[in-house]
C-alpha angles and dihedrals in degrees: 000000000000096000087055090050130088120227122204136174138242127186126182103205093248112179119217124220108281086039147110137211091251092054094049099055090045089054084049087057104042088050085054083064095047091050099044082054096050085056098252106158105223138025119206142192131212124219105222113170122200085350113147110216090035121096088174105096110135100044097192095045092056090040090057083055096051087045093054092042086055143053116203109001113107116245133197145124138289079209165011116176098226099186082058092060145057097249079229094066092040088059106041090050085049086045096060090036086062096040087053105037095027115193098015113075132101128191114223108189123185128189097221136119139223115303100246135011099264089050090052083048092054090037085054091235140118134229096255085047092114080061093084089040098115092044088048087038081058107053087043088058092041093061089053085057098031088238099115105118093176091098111029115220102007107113116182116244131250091349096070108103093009118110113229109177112243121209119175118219100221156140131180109003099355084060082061095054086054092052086047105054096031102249131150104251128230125209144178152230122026086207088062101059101147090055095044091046099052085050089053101053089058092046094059102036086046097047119131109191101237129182086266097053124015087199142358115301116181123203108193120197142203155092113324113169121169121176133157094290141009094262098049081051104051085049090065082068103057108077089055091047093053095049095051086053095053094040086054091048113034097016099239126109109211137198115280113272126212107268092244090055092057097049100048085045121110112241134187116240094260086050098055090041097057081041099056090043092051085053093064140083097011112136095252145119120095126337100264092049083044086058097052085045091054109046082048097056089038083058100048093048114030101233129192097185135015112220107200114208108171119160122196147155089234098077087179090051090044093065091035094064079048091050094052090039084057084058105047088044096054092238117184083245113043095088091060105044086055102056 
């Protein structure tokens, strides 16, 4: 199954301590042309808005500067926020991507707000904004195809006519506005299997083909580290686990720290707790366990695509699980990344 499935790459422009937001896209960039050379078959940039820790805050911006950094390798966005932006705007930037890049651009769309209060005040949006997502999905495809009739006579340039492939990040209800509208589905993570699952089975017995998607296509996301050995491995996980701790307790999400400051750090009760729990459950350990974690989680979902989206301090450990993942996965470049 594997060997039938495609793997891609999102990264979400995290910064790590001693480090600023600039560094942190230019790292993003640089690891869209590691990965194109490893034979991944997208690359892939996250909106976060007011988020300490997160240097990725205009997703089709950064995605214009992967795509120029790169040559083949497909580039888009996980996501944008759609609730956060006119329908309007989102096409015509995803109109001059693909003008520019043609052929090789997605469109990741999400249904979330702004990350506090304050940030979904700034935004100018409310917290039930998601709530008028399908209608505002729609009208964004409808200026692609020139059907909007919401404003007569308006047509987006230069996206008008041009087919950039749409994919909704979703689970629940927003999984049923995928299968309406005929749309390939994106969901995450690989720990919550039972959710996505579920997800998955209405998608697909609620899909409509559409001119955007003749039949179901599932993008499943998640952690996936792979190292020499279990335990090299499990330690990839553990900058991302301690800052979702700290983000749950004290409600600031801070730069990634190196694994063997975290360990020898002293945490409350509450704090270990949320860290133990954001250890588990993630698809890791050497190539050959990945593997067996892989084809069974292939199995379960259905999945047409893996989308890896492993954050960590170690930047060189980082590409070289990506670099074992190539190979497990049988990737055009892995051999030779690996001579």
């Amino acid at each position: 199954m594997i060997a039938a499935t495609r793997f891609s790459v999102l990264d979400r422009s995290r910064t790590r301590a001693g480090q600023d937001g600039a560094a942190a896209l230019r790292d993003t960039v640089a690891l869209a042309r590691e990965v194109e050379a490893l034979g991944y078959h997208r690359f892939w940039v996250s909106e976060h808005h007011g988020v300490p820790g997160v240097a990725g805050s205009a997703p089709t911006v950064l995605a214009a500067a992967v795509a120029a950094a790169t040559s083949a390798i497909r580039v888009g966005t996980g996501g944008v926020m759609l609730p956060n932006h006119r329908p309007l705007v989102v096409a015509e930037q995803f109109g001059v991507l693909e003008a520019l890049f043609p052929g090789r651009i997605d469109m990741g769309l999400g249904r979330s707000v702004g990350f506090t209060d304050g940030v979904r005040r700034a935004l100018g949006v409310g917290a039930d904004e998601a709530g008028g997502f399908a209608g505002a999905l729609t009208e964004l495809l409808g200026w692609f195809t020139g059907g909007q009739r919401a404003y007569p006579g308006v047509r987006a340039r230069p996206a008008e006519g041009l087919r950039v492939p749409p994919f909704l990040l979703a689970t629940g209800e927003g999984a049923g506005i995928a299968a309406r509208l005929g749309l390939p589905l994106v969901v995450g993570d690989l720990r919550g299997r039972a959710k996505a699952v579920a997800a998955i089975e209405r998608y697909r017995a609620e899909f409509r083909p559409s001119a955007w998607a003749k039949e179901p296509y599932v993008v499943v996301a998640g952690t996936v580290a792979v190292a020499a050995d279990e335990r090299a491995a499990a330690r990839l996980l553990v900058p991302e686990a301690w800052a979702m701790a700290y983000a749950r307790t004290r409600g600031d999400f801070p730069p990634l720290e190196p694994a063997e400051r975290i360990e020898a750090a002293p945490m409350s009760g509450r704090q270990r707790e949320l860290y133990e729990a954001g250890l588990r459950g993630h698809v890791h350990g050497a190539e050959e366990r990945v593997a067996e974690q892989l084809e069974r989680a292939i199995a379960e979902t259905g999945a047409d695509e893996v989308l890896v989206t492993t954050s960590t301090y170690d930047r060189a450990a980082l590409l070289d699980s990506h670099r074992r993942l190539a190979r497990v996965a049988g990737l055009t470049g892995a051999a030779g990344a690996a001579a």
